PDB file of N, CA and C in Angstrom:
ATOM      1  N   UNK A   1     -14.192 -27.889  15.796  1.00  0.00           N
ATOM      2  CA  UNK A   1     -14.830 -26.732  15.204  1.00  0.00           C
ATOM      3  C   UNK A   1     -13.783 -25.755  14.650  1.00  0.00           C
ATOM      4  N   UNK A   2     -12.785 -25.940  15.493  1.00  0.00           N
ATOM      5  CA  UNK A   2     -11.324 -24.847  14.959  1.00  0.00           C
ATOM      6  C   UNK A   2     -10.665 -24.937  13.237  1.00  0.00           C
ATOM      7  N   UNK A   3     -11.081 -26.650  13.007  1.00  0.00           N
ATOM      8  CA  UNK A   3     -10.541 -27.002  11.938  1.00  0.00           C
ATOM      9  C   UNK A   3     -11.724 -26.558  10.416  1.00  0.00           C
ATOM     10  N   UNK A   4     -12.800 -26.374  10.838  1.00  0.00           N
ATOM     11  CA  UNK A   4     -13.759 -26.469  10.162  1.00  0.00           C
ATOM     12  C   UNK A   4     -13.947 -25.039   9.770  1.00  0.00           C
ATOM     13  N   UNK A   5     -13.672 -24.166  10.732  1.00  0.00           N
ATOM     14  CA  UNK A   5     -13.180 -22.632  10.802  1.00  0.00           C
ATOM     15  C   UNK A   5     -12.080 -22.090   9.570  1.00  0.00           C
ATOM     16  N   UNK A   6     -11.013 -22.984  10.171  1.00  0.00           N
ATOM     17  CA  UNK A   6      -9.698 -22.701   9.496  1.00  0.00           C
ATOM     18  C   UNK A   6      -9.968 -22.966   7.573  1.00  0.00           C
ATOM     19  N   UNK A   7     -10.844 -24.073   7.674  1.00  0.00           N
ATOM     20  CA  UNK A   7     -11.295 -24.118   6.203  1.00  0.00           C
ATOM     21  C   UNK A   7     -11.907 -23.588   5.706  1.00  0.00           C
ATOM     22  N   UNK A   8     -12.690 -23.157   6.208  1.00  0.00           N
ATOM     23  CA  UNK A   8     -13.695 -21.621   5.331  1.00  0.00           C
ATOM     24  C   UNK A   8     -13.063 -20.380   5.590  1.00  0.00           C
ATOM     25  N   UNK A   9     -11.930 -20.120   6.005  1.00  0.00           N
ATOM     26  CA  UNK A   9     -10.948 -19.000   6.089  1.00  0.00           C
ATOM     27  C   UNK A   9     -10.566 -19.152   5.116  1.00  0.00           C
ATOM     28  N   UNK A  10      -9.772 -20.547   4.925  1.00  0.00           N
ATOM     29  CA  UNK A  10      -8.995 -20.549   3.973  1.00  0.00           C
ATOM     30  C   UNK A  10      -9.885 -20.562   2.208  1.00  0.00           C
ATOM     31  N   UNK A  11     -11.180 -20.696   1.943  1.00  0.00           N
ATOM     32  CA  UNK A  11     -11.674 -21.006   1.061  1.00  0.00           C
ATOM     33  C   UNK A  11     -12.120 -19.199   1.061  1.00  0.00           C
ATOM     34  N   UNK A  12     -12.345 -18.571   2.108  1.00  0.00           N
ATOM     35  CA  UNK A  12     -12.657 -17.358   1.566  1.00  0.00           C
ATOM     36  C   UNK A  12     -11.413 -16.361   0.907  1.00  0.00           C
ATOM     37  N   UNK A  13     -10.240 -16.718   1.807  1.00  0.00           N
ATOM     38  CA  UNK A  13      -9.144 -16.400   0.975  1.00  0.00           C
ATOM     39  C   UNK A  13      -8.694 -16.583  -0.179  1.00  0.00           C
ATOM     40  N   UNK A  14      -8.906 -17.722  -0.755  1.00  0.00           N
ATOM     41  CA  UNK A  14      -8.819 -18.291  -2.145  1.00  0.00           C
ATOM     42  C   UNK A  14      -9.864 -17.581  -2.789  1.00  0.00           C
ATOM     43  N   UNK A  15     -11.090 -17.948  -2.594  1.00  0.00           N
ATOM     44  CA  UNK A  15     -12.353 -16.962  -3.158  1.00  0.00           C
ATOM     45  C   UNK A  15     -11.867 -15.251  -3.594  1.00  0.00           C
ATOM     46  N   UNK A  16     -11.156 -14.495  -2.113  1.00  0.00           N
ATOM     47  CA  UNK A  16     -10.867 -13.570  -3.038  1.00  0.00           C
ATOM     48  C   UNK A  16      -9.758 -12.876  -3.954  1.00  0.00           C
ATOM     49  N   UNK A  17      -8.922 -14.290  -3.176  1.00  0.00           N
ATOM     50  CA  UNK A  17      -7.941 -14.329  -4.683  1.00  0.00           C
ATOM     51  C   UNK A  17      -8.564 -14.217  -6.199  1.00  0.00           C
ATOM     52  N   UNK A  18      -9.321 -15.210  -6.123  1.00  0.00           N
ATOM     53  CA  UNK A  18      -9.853 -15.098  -7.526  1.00  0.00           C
ATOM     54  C   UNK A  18     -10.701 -14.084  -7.789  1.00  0.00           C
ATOM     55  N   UNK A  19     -11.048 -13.833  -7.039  1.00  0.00           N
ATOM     56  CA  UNK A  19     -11.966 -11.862  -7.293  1.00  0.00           C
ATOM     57  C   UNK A  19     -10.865 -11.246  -7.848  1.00  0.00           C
ATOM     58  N   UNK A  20     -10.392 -10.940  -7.206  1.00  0.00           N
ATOM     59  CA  UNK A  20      -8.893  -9.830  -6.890  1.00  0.00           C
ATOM     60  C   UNK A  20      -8.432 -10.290  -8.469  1.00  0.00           C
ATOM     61  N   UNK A  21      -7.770 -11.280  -8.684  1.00  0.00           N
ATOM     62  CA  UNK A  21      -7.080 -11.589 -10.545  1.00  0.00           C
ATOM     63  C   UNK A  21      -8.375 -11.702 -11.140  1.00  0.00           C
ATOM     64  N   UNK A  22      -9.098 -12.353 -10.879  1.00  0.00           N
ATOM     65  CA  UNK A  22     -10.010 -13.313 -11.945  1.00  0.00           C
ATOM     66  C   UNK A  22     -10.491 -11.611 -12.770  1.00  0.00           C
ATOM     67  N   UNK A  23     -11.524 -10.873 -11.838  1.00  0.00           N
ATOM     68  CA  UNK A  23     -11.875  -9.896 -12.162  1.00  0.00           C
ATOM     69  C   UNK A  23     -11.521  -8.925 -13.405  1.00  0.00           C
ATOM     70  N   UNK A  24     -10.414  -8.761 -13.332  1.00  0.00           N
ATOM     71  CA  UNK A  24      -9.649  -7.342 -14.217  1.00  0.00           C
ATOM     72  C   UNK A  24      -9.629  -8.896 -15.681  1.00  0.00           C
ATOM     73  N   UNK A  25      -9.191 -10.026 -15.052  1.00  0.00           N
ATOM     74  CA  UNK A  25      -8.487 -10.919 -16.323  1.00  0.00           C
ATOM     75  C   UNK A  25      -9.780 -11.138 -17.269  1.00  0.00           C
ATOM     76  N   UNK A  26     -10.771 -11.464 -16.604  1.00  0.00           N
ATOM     77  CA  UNK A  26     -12.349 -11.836 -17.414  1.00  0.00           C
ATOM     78  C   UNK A  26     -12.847 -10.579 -18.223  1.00  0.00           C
ATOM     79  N   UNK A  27     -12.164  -9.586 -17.691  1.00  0.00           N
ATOM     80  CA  UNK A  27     -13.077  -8.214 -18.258  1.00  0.00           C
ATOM     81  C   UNK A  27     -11.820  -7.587 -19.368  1.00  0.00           C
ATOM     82  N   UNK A  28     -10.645  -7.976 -19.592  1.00  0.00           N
ATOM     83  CA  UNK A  28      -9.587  -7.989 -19.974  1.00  0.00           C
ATOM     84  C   UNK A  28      -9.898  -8.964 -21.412  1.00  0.00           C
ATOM     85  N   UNK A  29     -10.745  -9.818 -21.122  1.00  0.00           N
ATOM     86  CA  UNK A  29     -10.678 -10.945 -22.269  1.00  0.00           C
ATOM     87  C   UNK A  29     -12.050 -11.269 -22.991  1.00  0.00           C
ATOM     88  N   UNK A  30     -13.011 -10.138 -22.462  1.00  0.00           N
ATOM     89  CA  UNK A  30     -14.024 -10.194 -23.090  1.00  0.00           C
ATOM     90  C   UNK A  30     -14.319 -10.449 -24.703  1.00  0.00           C
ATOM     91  N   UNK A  31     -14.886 -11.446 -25.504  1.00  0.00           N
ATOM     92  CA  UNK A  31     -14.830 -11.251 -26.664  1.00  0.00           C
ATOM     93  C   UNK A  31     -15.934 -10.380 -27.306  1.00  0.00           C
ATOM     94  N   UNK A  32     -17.022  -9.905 -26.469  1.00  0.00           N
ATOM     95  CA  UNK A  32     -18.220  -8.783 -26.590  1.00  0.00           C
ATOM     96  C   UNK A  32     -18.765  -8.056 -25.798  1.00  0.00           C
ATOM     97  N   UNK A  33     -17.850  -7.194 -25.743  1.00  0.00           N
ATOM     98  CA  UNK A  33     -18.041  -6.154 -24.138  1.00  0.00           C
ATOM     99  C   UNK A  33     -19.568  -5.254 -24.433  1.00  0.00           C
ATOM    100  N   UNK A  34     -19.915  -4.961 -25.214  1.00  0.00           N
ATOM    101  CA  UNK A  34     -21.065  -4.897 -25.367  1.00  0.00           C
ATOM    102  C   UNK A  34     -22.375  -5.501 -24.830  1.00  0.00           C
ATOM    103  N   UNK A  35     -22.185  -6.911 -24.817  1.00  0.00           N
ATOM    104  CA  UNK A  35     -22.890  -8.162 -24.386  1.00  0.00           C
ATOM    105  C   UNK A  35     -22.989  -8.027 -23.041  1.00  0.00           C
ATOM    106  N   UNK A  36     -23.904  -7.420 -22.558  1.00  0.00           N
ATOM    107  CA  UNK A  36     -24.003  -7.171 -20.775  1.00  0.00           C
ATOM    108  C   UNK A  36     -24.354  -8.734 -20.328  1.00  0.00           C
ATOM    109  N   UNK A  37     -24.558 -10.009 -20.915  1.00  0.00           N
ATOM    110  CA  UNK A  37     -24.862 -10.839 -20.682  1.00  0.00           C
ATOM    111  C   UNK A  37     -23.917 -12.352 -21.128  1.00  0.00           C
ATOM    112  N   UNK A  38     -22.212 -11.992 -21.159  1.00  0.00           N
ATOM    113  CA  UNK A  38     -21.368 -13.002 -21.580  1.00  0.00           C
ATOM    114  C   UNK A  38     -20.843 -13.790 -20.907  1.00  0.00           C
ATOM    115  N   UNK A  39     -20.086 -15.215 -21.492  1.00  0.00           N
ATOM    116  CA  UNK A  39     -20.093 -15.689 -20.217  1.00  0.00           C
ATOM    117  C   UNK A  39     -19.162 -15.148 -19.114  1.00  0.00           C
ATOM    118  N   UNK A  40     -18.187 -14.417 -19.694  1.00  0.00           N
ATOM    119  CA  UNK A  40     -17.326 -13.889 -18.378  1.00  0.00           C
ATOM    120  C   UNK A  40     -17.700 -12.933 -17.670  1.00  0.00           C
ATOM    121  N   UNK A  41     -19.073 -12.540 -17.996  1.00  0.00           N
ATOM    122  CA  UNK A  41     -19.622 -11.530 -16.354  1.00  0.00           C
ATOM    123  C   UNK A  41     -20.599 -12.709 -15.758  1.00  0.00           C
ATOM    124  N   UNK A  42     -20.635 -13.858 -16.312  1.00  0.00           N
ATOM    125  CA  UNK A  42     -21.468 -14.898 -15.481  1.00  0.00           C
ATOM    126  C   UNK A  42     -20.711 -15.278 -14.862  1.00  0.00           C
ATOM    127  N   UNK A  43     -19.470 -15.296 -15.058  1.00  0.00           N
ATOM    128  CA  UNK A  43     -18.636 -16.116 -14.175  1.00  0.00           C
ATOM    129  C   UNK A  43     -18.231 -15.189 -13.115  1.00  0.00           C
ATOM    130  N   UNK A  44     -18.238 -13.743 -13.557  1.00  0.00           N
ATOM    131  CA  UNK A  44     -17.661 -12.933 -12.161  1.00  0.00           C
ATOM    132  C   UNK A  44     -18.572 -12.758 -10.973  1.00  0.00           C
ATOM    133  N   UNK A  45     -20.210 -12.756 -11.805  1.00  0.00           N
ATOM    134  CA  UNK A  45     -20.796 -13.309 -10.842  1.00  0.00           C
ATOM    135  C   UNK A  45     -21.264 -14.310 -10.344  1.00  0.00           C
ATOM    136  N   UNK A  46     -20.782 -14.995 -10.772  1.00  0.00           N
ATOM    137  CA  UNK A  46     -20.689 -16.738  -9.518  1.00  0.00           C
ATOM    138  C   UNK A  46     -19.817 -16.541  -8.721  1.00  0.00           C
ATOM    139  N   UNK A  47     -18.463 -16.067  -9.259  1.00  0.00           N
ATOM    140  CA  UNK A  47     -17.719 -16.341  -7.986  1.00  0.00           C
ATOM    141  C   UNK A  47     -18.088 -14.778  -6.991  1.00  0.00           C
ATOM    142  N   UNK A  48     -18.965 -13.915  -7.383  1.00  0.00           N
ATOM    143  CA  UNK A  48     -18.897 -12.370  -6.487  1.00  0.00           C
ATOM    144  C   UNK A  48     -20.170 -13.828  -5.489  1.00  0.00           C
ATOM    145  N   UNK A  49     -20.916 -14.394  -6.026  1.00  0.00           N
ATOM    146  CA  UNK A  49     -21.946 -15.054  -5.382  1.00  0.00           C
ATOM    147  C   UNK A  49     -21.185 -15.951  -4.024  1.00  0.00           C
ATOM    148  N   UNK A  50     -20.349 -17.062  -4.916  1.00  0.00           N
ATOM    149  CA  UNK A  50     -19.652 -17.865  -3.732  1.00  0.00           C
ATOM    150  C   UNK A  50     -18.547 -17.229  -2.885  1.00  0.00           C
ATOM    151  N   UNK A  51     -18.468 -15.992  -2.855  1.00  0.00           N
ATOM    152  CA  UNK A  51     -17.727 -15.239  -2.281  1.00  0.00           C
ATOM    153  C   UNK A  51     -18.427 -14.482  -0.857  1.00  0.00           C
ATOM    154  N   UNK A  52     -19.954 -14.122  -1.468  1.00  0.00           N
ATOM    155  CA  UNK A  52     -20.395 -13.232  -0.537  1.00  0.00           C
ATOM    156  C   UNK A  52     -21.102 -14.479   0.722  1.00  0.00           C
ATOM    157  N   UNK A  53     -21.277 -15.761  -0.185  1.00  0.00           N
ATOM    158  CA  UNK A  53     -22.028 -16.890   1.015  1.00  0.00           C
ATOM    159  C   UNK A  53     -20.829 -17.319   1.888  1.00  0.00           C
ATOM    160  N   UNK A  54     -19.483 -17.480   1.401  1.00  0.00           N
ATOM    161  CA  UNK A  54     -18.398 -17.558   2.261  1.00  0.00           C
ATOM    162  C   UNK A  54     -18.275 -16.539   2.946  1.00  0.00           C
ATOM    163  N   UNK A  55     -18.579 -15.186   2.376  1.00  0.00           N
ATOM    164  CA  UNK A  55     -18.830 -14.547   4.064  1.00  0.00           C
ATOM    165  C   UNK A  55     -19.380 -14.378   4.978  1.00  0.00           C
ATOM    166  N   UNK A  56     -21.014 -14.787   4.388  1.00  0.00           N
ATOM    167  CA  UNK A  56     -22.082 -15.310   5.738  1.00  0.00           C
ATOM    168  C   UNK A  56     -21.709 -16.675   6.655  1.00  0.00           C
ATOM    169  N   UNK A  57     -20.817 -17.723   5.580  1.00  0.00           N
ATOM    170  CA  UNK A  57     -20.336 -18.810   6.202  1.00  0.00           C
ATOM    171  C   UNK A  57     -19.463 -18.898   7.968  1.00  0.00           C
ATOM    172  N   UNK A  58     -18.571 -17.184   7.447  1.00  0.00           N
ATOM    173  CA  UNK A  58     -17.313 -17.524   8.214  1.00  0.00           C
ATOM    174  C   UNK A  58     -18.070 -16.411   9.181  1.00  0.00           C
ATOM    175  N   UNK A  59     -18.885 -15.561   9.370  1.00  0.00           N
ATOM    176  CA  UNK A  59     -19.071 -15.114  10.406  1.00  0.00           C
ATOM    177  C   UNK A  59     -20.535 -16.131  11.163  1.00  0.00           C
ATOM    178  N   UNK A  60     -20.878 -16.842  10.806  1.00  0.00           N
ATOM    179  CA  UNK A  60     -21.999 -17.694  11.531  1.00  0.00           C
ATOM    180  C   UNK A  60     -20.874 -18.555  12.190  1.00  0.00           C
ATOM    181  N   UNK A  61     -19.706 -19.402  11.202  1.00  0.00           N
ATOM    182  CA  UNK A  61     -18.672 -20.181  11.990  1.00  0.00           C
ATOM    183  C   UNK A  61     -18.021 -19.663  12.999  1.00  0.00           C
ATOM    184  N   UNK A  62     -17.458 -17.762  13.154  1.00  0.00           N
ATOM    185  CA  UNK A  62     -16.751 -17.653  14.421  1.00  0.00           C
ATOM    186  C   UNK A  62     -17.720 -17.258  14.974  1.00  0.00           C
ATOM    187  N   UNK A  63     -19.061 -16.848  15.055  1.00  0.00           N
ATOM    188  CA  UNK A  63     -20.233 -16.753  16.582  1.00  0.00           C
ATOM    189  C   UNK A  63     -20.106 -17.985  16.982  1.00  0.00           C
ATOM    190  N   UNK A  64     -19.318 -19.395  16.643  1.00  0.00           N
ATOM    191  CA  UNK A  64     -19.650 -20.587  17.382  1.00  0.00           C
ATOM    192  C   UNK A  64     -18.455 -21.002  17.727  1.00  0.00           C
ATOM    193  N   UNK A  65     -17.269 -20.402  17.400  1.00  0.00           N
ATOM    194  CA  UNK A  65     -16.263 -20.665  17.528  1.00  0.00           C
ATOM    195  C   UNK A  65     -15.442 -20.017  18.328  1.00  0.00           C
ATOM    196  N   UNK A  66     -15.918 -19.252  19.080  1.00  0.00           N
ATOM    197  CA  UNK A  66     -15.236 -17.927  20.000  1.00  0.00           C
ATOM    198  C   UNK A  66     -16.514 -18.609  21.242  1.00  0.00           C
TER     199      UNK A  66
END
């Protein structure tokens, strides 16, 4: 279970790596900031999405892991 832990640590860390750069870089490179609907705010929210389920992930994993 320790190992299975350690991997959704590590995937939420990566996750908000890419928040942390991805963020400023997507909104940085917009080609129609106007466009409340482009693809680079779809993409910031997919990853704000697989970011916030990796954090329901890793606290359901340490209630079982402690």
């Amino acid at each position: 279970m320790q190992i299975i832990s350690d991997i959704a640590v590590n995937a939420l860390l990566f996750a908000s790596l890419l928040l942390v750069v991805g963020i400023p870089v997507l909104y940085a490179t917009q080609k129609n900031p106007g466009d409340r609907r482009n693809p680079e705010i779809k993409k910031i929210e997919i990853i704000g999405g697989v970011w916030f389920h990796l954090v329901l992930l890793n606290g359901a994993i340490s209630f079982l892991v402690v």
